[in-house]
Short mmCIF file of C-alpha atoms and ligand atoms in Angstrom, two decimals:
data_model
loop_
_atom_site.label_atom_id
_atom_site.label_comp_id
_atom_site.label_asym_id
_atom_site.label_seq_id
_atom_site.Cartn_x
_atom_site.Cartn_y
_atom_site.Cartn_z
CA MET A 60 11.09 -25.02 -8.79
CA ASP A 61 13.78 -22.87 -10.40
CA GLN A 62 16.69 -21.34 -8.53
CA ALA A 63 15.12 -17.90 -8.52
CA PHE A 64 12.22 -19.27 -6.41
CA GLU A 65 14.58 -21.03 -4.01
CA HIS A 66 16.72 -17.94 -3.57
CA ARG A 67 13.76 -15.72 -2.78
CA LEU A 68 12.06 -18.14 -0.40
CA ALA A 69 15.28 -18.93 1.49
CA GLY A 70 15.87 -15.25 2.25
CA TRP A 71 12.34 -14.61 3.61
CA ASP A 72 11.42 -14.57 7.29
CA GLY A 73 7.68 -15.27 6.84
CA GLU A 74 5.58 -18.28 7.80
CA HIS A 75 4.48 -19.89 4.56
CA VAL A 76 3.67 -19.46 0.90
CA VAL A 77 0.99 -21.33 -1.02
CA ILE A 78 1.56 -21.61 -4.76
CA ARG A 79 -0.91 -22.67 -7.42
CA TYR A 80 -0.69 -22.62 -11.19
CA ASP A 81 -3.84 -22.38 -13.31
CA PRO A 82 -2.96 -23.86 -16.71
CA ALA A 83 -6.18 -22.70 -18.41
CA SER A 84 -5.26 -19.03 -17.88
CA SER A 85 -1.46 -19.48 -17.51
CA THR A 86 -1.75 -17.71 -14.15
CA TRP A 87 0.57 -18.21 -11.19
CA MET A 88 -1.03 -17.61 -7.79
CA PHE A 89 1.06 -16.91 -4.72
CA VAL A 90 -0.49 -16.47 -1.29
CA CYS A 91 2.27 -15.22 1.01
CA ILE A 92 1.55 -15.46 4.74
CA HIS A 93 4.22 -13.49 6.52
CA SER A 94 2.93 -13.52 10.09
CA THR A 95 -0.07 -14.70 12.07
CA ARG A 96 1.25 -13.52 15.43
CA LEU A 97 -1.39 -10.80 15.82
CA GLY A 98 -4.18 -12.77 14.15
CA PRO A 99 -5.01 -14.30 10.77
CA ALA A 100 -2.93 -12.77 7.98
CA GLY A 101 -4.66 -9.88 6.19
CA GLY A 102 -3.64 -8.38 2.86
CA GLY A 103 -4.89 -7.48 -0.57
CA THR A 104 -4.94 -9.47 -3.80
CA ARG A 105 -2.73 -7.97 -6.50
CA LEU A 106 -3.28 -8.94 -10.14
CA ARG A 107 -0.40 -7.97 -12.40
CA VAL A 108 1.75 -8.89 -15.36
CA TYR A 109 5.30 -9.74 -14.24
CA PRO A 110 8.34 -10.55 -16.38
CA ARG A 111 8.74 -13.91 -14.60
CA PRO A 112 6.83 -15.87 -11.94
CA ALA A 113 9.80 -15.41 -9.57
CA ALA A 114 9.38 -11.62 -9.81
CA ALA A 115 5.73 -12.03 -8.77
CA LEU A 116 6.76 -14.18 -5.84
CA ALA A 117 9.37 -11.60 -4.81
CA ASP A 118 6.72 -8.84 -4.91
CA GLY A 119 4.29 -10.94 -2.84
CA LEU A 120 6.94 -11.75 -0.21
CA LEU A 121 7.92 -8.09 0.23
CA LEU A 122 4.33 -6.85 0.27
CA ALA A 123 3.27 -9.50 2.80
CA LYS A 124 6.08 -8.46 5.13
CA ALA A 125 5.01 -4.83 4.79
CA MET A 126 1.44 -5.84 5.71
CA THR A 127 2.66 -7.37 8.99
CA THR A 128 4.26 -4.05 9.89
CA LYS A 129 1.32 -2.00 8.59
CA LEU A 130 -1.32 -3.89 10.56
CA ALA A 131 0.82 -3.93 13.73
CA VAL A 132 1.41 -0.15 13.59
CA ALA A 133 -2.30 0.42 12.84
CA GLY A 134 -3.18 -1.58 15.96
CA LEU A 135 -5.36 -4.02 14.05
CA PRO A 136 -5.76 -7.63 15.26
CA LEU A 137 -4.38 -9.19 12.07
CA GLY A 138 -1.08 -10.57 10.87
CA GLY A 139 0.37 -9.79 7.46
CA GLY A 140 -0.11 -11.48 4.11
CA LYS A 141 -0.51 -10.70 0.43
CA ALA A 142 -1.64 -12.58 -2.65
CA VAL A 143 -0.27 -12.06 -6.13
CA LEU A 144 -2.00 -13.31 -9.27
CA ALA A 145 0.63 -13.21 -11.99
CA VAL A 146 -1.23 -13.12 -15.30
CA PRO A 147 0.30 -13.24 -18.80
CA ALA A 148 -1.83 -10.20 -19.82
CA LEU A 149 -4.61 -8.25 -18.11
CA PRO A 150 -7.55 -10.66 -18.56
CA ASP A 151 -10.87 -10.18 -20.38
CA PRO A 152 -13.96 -10.46 -18.12
CA VAL A 153 -14.54 -14.18 -18.77
CA THR A 154 -10.93 -15.12 -18.05
CA ARG A 155 -10.88 -12.82 -15.01
CA ALA A 156 -13.95 -14.56 -13.57
CA ARG A 157 -12.28 -17.95 -14.02
CA ILE A 158 -9.04 -16.79 -12.39
CA ILE A 159 -10.90 -15.22 -9.47
CA ASP A 160 -12.93 -18.41 -8.93
CA ARG A 161 -9.81 -20.59 -8.88
CA TYR A 162 -8.16 -18.11 -6.53
CA ALA A 163 -11.24 -17.99 -4.24
CA ASP A 164 -11.06 -21.79 -3.89
CA LEU A 165 -7.40 -21.44 -2.93
CA VAL A 166 -8.23 -18.83 -0.24
CA ALA A 167 -11.11 -21.04 0.98
CA SER A 168 -8.71 -23.99 1.35
CA LEU A 169 -6.67 -21.91 3.86
CA ARG A 170 -9.74 -21.90 6.16
CA GLY A 171 -9.36 -18.36 7.47
CA THR A 172 -5.58 -18.23 7.96
CA TYR A 173 -5.55 -15.59 5.22
CA LEU A 174 -8.16 -12.82 4.81
CA THR A 175 -8.00 -10.85 1.61
CA GLY A 176 -9.11 -7.48 0.22
CA PRO A 177 -8.57 -5.46 -2.97
CA ASP A 178 -5.20 -4.28 -4.23
CA MET A 179 -3.69 -3.27 -7.58
CA ASN A 180 -6.05 -4.29 -10.44
CA THR A 181 -8.67 -5.90 -8.19
CA SER A 182 -11.85 -4.21 -7.02
CA GLU A 183 -15.05 -4.61 -5.07
CA SER A 184 -16.62 -6.67 -7.85
CA ASP A 185 -13.75 -9.18 -7.61
CA MET A 186 -14.26 -9.29 -3.84
CA ASP A 187 -18.00 -9.95 -4.42
CA ARG A 188 -17.06 -12.86 -6.67
CA ILE A 189 -14.57 -14.27 -4.14
CA ALA A 190 -17.29 -14.03 -1.47
CA ARG A 191 -19.51 -16.40 -3.47
CA ARG A 192 -17.02 -19.20 -2.75
CA CYS A 193 -15.46 -18.22 0.58
CA PRO A 194 -16.12 -15.83 3.50
CA TYR A 195 -12.53 -14.65 4.03
CA VAL A 196 -12.78 -11.36 2.18
CA PHE A 197 -13.02 -7.61 2.99
CA CYS A 198 -14.32 -4.71 0.90
CA ARG A 199 -17.16 -6.35 -1.02
CA SER A 200 -19.44 -3.79 -2.63
CA VAL A 201 -21.92 -2.02 -0.38
CA ALA A 202 -24.74 -3.61 -2.42
CA ALA A 203 -23.36 -7.05 -1.53
CA GLY A 204 -23.14 -6.16 2.18
CA GLY A 205 -19.48 -5.10 2.29
CA SER A 206 -17.78 -1.82 3.14
CA GLY A 207 -17.03 -0.94 -0.50
CA SER A 208 -13.87 0.54 -1.95
CA SER A 209 -11.05 1.21 0.51
CA ALA A 210 -9.51 3.90 -1.71
CA PRO A 211 -11.34 6.96 -0.29
CA ALA A 212 -10.40 6.03 3.30
CA THR A 213 -6.80 5.46 2.22
CA ALA A 214 -6.79 8.96 0.70
CA VAL A 215 -8.20 10.51 3.89
CA GLY A 216 -5.48 8.75 5.92
CA VAL A 217 -2.80 10.04 3.53
CA LEU A 218 -4.20 13.57 3.85
CA HIS A 219 -3.89 13.35 7.67
CA GLY A 220 -0.34 12.09 7.16
CA ILE A 221 0.53 14.96 4.83
CA ARG A 222 -0.89 17.49 7.31
CA ALA A 223 1.18 16.02 10.16
CA SER A 224 4.32 15.94 7.99
CA VAL A 225 3.87 19.53 6.83
CA GLN A 226 3.38 20.63 10.43
CA TYR A 227 6.51 18.74 11.55
CA ALA A 228 8.89 19.63 8.72
CA LEU A 229 7.64 23.02 7.60
CA ASP A 230 5.94 24.23 10.77
CA ALA A 231 2.83 24.97 8.69
CA GLY A 232 -0.58 24.59 10.35
CA ASP A 233 -2.51 24.17 7.10
CA LEU A 234 -1.98 23.25 3.48
CA ARG A 235 -2.71 26.60 1.85
CA GLY A 236 0.03 27.37 -0.63
CA ILE A 237 1.88 24.09 0.04
CA SER A 238 2.76 22.42 -3.28
CA VAL A 239 1.96 18.71 -3.48
CA LEU A 240 2.84 16.48 -6.42
CA VAL A 241 0.48 13.49 -6.65
CA GLN A 242 1.90 10.65 -8.75
CA GLY A 243 -0.94 8.37 -9.89
CA LEU A 244 -4.56 9.50 -10.16
CA GLY A 245 -6.29 6.15 -9.60
CA GLY A 246 -8.72 5.29 -6.81
CA VAL A 247 -6.55 6.79 -4.07
CA GLY A 248 -4.67 9.52 -5.96
CA SER A 249 -7.75 11.09 -7.57
CA HIS A 250 -9.54 11.28 -4.24
CA LEU A 251 -6.44 12.67 -2.53
CA ALA A 252 -6.02 15.29 -5.26
CA ARG A 253 -9.56 16.53 -4.65
CA LEU A 254 -9.00 16.69 -0.86
CA LEU A 255 -5.73 18.59 -1.35
CA ALA A 256 -7.33 21.07 -3.75
CA ASP A 257 -10.16 21.64 -1.25
CA ALA A 258 -7.55 22.29 1.46
CA GLY A 259 -5.92 25.01 -0.66
CA ALA A 260 -2.77 23.14 -1.64
CA THR A 261 -1.03 23.93 -4.93
CA LEU A 262 -1.57 20.74 -6.87
CA LEU A 263 0.78 19.07 -9.37
CA VAL A 264 -0.25 15.76 -10.94
CA ALA A 265 1.32 13.00 -13.02
CA ASP A 266 -0.13 9.80 -14.48
CA VAL A 267 0.72 7.56 -17.41
CA ASP A 268 -2.97 7.86 -18.30
CA ALA A 269 -3.17 11.31 -19.96
CA GLY A 270 -6.98 11.36 -19.64
CA ARG A 271 -6.74 11.25 -15.84
CA VAL A 272 -4.24 14.12 -15.86
CA GLN A 273 -6.49 16.21 -18.10
CA GLN A 274 -9.44 15.57 -15.79
CA ALA A 275 -7.45 16.85 -12.75
CA VAL A 276 -6.23 19.87 -14.73
CA ARG A 277 -9.79 20.76 -15.74
CA ALA A 278 -11.62 19.95 -12.50
CA LEU A 279 -9.03 20.94 -9.90
CA GLY A 280 -6.77 23.44 -11.63
CA ALA A 281 -3.81 21.08 -11.20
CA LYS A 282 -0.52 21.61 -13.05
CA PRO A 283 0.46 18.58 -15.17
CA VAL A 284 3.89 16.96 -14.81
CA GLU A 285 5.30 14.40 -17.29
CA PRO A 286 5.41 10.93 -15.69
CA ASP A 287 9.18 10.62 -16.15
CA ALA A 288 9.85 14.13 -14.76
CA VAL A 289 8.31 13.44 -11.34
CA VAL A 290 11.51 12.88 -9.37
CA GLY A 291 13.18 16.07 -10.60
CA THR A 292 10.14 18.34 -10.13
CA ALA A 293 10.36 20.90 -7.33
CA CYS A 294 7.54 20.72 -4.75
CA ASP A 295 7.05 20.73 -0.98
CA VAL A 296 5.46 17.27 -0.81
CA PHE A 297 5.88 14.34 -3.18
CA ALA A 298 2.96 11.90 -2.82
CA PRO A 299 3.62 8.60 -4.64
CA CYS A 300 0.20 7.01 -5.27
CA ALA A 301 0.92 4.78 -8.27
CA ILE A 302 3.48 1.98 -8.10
CA GLY A 303 6.19 0.76 -5.72
CA GLY A 304 9.95 1.19 -6.05
CA VAL A 305 9.78 4.84 -7.18
CA ILE A 306 12.65 6.02 -4.95
CA ASP A 307 16.00 4.31 -5.29
CA LEU A 308 19.36 5.59 -4.03
CA GLN A 309 19.80 7.73 -7.14
CA ALA A 310 16.30 9.23 -7.01
CA ALA A 311 16.81 10.00 -3.31
CA GLU A 312 19.79 12.15 -4.33
CA THR A 313 17.76 13.95 -7.02
CA LEU A 314 14.49 14.68 -5.16
CA THR A 315 13.99 18.36 -4.47
CA CYS A 316 10.92 18.01 -2.23
CA ARG A 317 10.95 18.47 1.57
CA ILE A 318 8.55 15.61 2.31
CA VAL A 319 7.69 12.22 0.77
CA ALA A 320 4.20 11.18 1.89
CA GLY A 321 1.96 9.03 -0.32
CA ALA A 322 -0.13 5.86 -0.58
CA ALA A 323 1.92 3.50 -2.73
CA ASN A 324 3.19 0.33 -1.05
CA ASN A 325 6.97 -0.26 -0.91
CA GLN A 326 7.94 3.16 -2.28
CA LEU A 327 11.63 2.75 -1.42
CA THR A 328 13.70 0.15 -3.26
CA ASP A 329 15.74 -0.47 -0.12
CA PRO A 330 15.63 0.62 3.58
CA ARG A 331 19.00 2.41 3.04
CA VAL A 332 17.10 4.93 0.93
CA ALA A 333 15.25 6.05 4.08
CA ARG A 334 18.57 6.88 5.73
CA GLN A 335 19.69 8.78 2.68
CA LEU A 336 16.48 10.81 2.65
CA ARG A 337 17.08 11.68 6.30
CA ASP A 338 20.66 12.75 5.57
CA ARG A 339 19.36 15.02 2.79
CA GLY A 340 16.76 16.60 5.09
CA VAL A 341 13.76 15.02 3.32
CA LEU A 342 11.08 13.85 5.76
CA TYR A 343 9.79 10.42 4.70
CA ALA A 344 6.39 9.20 5.92
CA PRO A 345 6.83 5.39 6.01
CA ASP A 346 4.40 4.05 3.42
CA PHE A 347 3.10 1.24 5.61
CA VAL A 348 2.08 3.81 8.24
CA ILE A 349 0.52 6.52 6.08
CA ASN A 350 -1.39 4.15 3.79
CA ALA A 351 -3.12 2.09 6.50
CA GLY A 352 -6.48 3.79 5.84
CA GLY A 353 -7.64 1.04 3.45
CA ALA A 354 -7.01 -1.68 6.01
CA LEU A 355 -8.60 0.42 8.80
CA HIS A 356 -11.66 0.85 6.56
CA GLY A 357 -12.08 -2.83 5.62
CA VAL A 358 -11.12 -4.40 8.94
CA GLY A 359 -12.62 -1.70 11.17
CA LEU A 360 -16.02 -1.55 9.50
CA GLU A 361 -16.39 -5.26 8.69
CA LYS A 362 -14.59 -7.10 11.49
CA LEU A 363 -14.45 -4.71 14.47
CA GLY A 364 -17.94 -3.20 14.18
CA TRP A 365 -16.79 0.42 13.85
CA ASP A 366 -19.15 3.10 12.61
CA GLN A 367 -18.03 5.92 10.30
CA ALA A 368 -17.15 8.22 13.23
CA GLU A 369 -14.87 5.57 14.75
CA LEU A 370 -13.22 4.98 11.38
CA GLN A 371 -12.59 8.73 10.96
CA ARG A 372 -10.96 8.84 14.43
CA HIS A 373 -8.59 6.06 13.45
CA LEU A 374 -7.78 7.72 10.12
CA ALA A 375 -6.89 10.92 11.99
CA GLY A 376 -4.70 8.78 14.27
CA ILE A 377 -2.40 8.13 11.29
CA GLY A 378 -1.21 11.74 11.58
CA GLU A 379 -0.56 11.37 15.32
CA THR A 380 1.31 8.09 14.84
CA LEU A 381 3.54 9.69 12.21
CA THR A 382 4.37 12.61 14.50
CA GLY A 383 5.48 10.14 17.20
CA ILE A 384 7.63 8.30 14.65
CA TYR A 385 9.25 11.55 13.46
CA ARG A 386 10.10 12.51 17.07
CA GLU A 387 11.65 9.13 17.82
CA ALA A 388 13.69 9.23 14.60
CA ASP A 389 15.07 12.67 15.47
CA GLN A 390 15.73 11.74 19.07
CA ASP A 391 17.73 8.62 18.18
CA ASP A 392 19.11 9.81 14.83
CA ILE A 393 17.56 6.90 12.93
CA SER A 394 15.51 6.90 9.74
CA THR A 395 11.75 7.26 10.00
CA HIS A 396 11.51 3.79 8.42
CA GLU A 397 13.55 2.33 11.30
CA ALA A 398 11.51 4.22 13.89
CA ALA A 399 8.29 2.83 12.39
CA GLN A 400 9.73 -0.69 12.28
CA ARG A 401 10.60 -0.37 15.98
CA LEU A 402 7.02 0.60 16.78
CA ALA A 403 5.73 -2.45 14.88
CA GLN A 404 8.27 -4.71 16.57
CA ARG A 405 7.25 -3.47 20.03
CA ARG A 406 3.64 -4.42 19.24
CA LEU A 407 4.64 -7.81 17.82
CA ASP A 408 6.86 -8.55 20.84
CA ALA A 409 4.07 -7.60 23.22
CA ALA A 410 1.88 -10.26 21.55
CA ARG A 411 4.47 -13.02 21.93
P1 NAI B 606 -5.10 2.37 -9.04
O1 NAI B 606 -4.69 1.19 -9.85
O2 NAI B 606 -6.54 2.74 -8.93
O3 NAI B 606 -4.32 3.68 -9.55
C1 NAI B 606 -2.99 3.71 -9.90
C2 NAI B 606 -2.78 4.91 -10.84
O4 NAI B 606 -1.39 5.07 -11.08
C3 NAI B 606 -3.46 4.75 -12.19
O5 NAI B 606 -4.14 5.93 -12.55
C4 NAI B 606 -2.27 4.49 -13.14
O6 NAI B 606 -2.51 4.94 -14.47
C5 NAI B 606 -1.19 5.29 -12.46
N1 NAI B 606 0.18 4.89 -12.79
C6 NAI B 606 0.68 3.64 -12.98
N2 NAI B 606 1.98 3.69 -13.25
C7 NAI B 606 2.34 5.01 -13.20
C8 NAI B 606 3.56 5.70 -13.37
N3 NAI B 606 4.69 5.07 -13.65
N4 NAI B 606 3.55 7.06 -13.24
C9 NAI B 606 2.40 7.73 -12.98
N5 NAI B 606 1.22 7.10 -12.81
C10 NAI B 606 1.19 5.77 -12.92
O7 NAI B 606 -4.47 2.10 -7.57
P2 NAI B 606 -4.94 2.71 -6.18
O8 NAI B 606 -5.94 1.83 -5.54
O9 NAI B 606 -5.21 4.16 -6.36
O10 NAI B 606 -3.60 2.53 -5.31
C11 NAI B 606 -2.47 3.35 -5.56
C12 NAI B 606 -1.28 2.82 -4.75
O11 NAI B 606 -1.60 2.85 -3.36
C13 NAI B 606 -0.90 1.39 -5.07
O12 NAI B 606 0.50 1.26 -4.96
C14 NAI B 606 -1.56 0.59 -3.96
O13 NAI B 606 -0.88 -0.62 -3.69
C15 NAI B 606 -1.46 1.55 -2.80
N6 NAI B 606 -2.47 1.35 -1.78
C16 NAI B 606 -3.80 1.37 -2.12
C17 NAI B 606 -4.76 1.20 -1.13
C18 NAI B 606 -6.22 1.26 -1.48
O14 NAI B 606 -7.03 1.27 -0.53
N7 NAI B 606 -6.60 1.30 -2.74
C19 NAI B 606 -4.40 0.95 0.27
C20 NAI B 606 -2.97 1.01 0.51
C21 NAI B 606 -2.06 1.19 -0.49
N1 LIG B 607 -4.59 -3.11 -0.47
C1 LIG B 607 -4.69 -2.93 0.95
C2 LIG B 607 -3.37 -2.42 1.51
O1 LIG B 607 -2.34 -2.50 0.87
C3 LIG B 607 -4.99 -4.27 1.52
C4 LIG B 607 -6.21 -4.43 2.34
C5 LIG B 607 -7.42 -3.83 2.06
C6 LIG B 607 -6.11 -5.25 3.41
C7 LIG B 607 -8.48 -4.06 2.88
C8 LIG B 607 -7.19 -5.49 4.24
C9 LIG B 607 -8.38 -4.87 3.96
O2 LIG B 607 -3.33 -1.91 2.63
#
């Protein structure tokens, strides 16, 4: 194990990490189990190219910790985990199937301590394949008996969060004429863009995939923004729905929006950024609160026996939870990130 691994693991407060290397596909697999205090650890499977295996481990550790907080705030009976499959290049279908099978055997060997779902670059069809070898998986396709893609529910939850944020920061009761910049038009972002357009928002969109941008311009009347111009573009709401780490200390100084509210996990490079956003008068919707819709969808429908109406009630609850967090942050002059962490900690302490 190289020093980079040791350094990252020593600084982590989670429970355990399971590591496997698949020589046939040169893939590193990290299953990071941050906490099982509220139940078995739940969290998606991310497949990505990383510069080094240690960078993949670092991503998994951070994301697993965020899942503990996300699931606690969402009131779901699961702890937090995440799996990262660090591939040398995005795999062809045959290689993907082999990697997923090896990974499914790894998840099976954990005997239910870790329950997975989709995340970046994995989908319902991967979940269907995992389910052939182990039962610890959410969001299989509807045809295979699962609840299907979590992306639409995530988008609905983000929309509730944007509404609550706009009400709190701008005292606006609806989204008509509110400008929202959606970064990333994938499963979540494209659905969110449609919901925002339907609600009368002025839509700006950015994606590294020009075809997706063109589609939103044509179908929704969105205004395109260059991917590298996102941070400097004026808007009321910036909704990061692509990758993590989009707001560092420098970007927080440059942003001209009033609200940051989007789906991407780990949007801030550092919790200090949340304080800086507060000092600049930018309202930040903690990502692990506003993006809980995917987990509510998978866990609610498949584990807790919810119907669609119950799921929709919980998605609407994301807006109410955010309003409570904003009030506590203002009352105690702390960042919204800290206020959300406190809420999670209260729930974790209550389960001790
Ligand atoms: P996706 O992979 O379907 O879409 C991501 C989109 O972002 C793609 O269109 C891609 O071209 C674009 N993109 C990548 N890099 C970009 C950049 N630098 N600038 C602009 N666009 C860029 O992913 P999905 O499922 O829509 O998820 C989006 C984010 O939300 C991810 O960070 C994910 O972890 C997070 N999330 C997703 C949930 C879900 O239910 N799918 C649940 C909770 C969080
Ligand atoms: N990718 C989801 C998230 O980040 C993970 C997830 C989906 C977890 C479905 C459980 C069930 O929230």
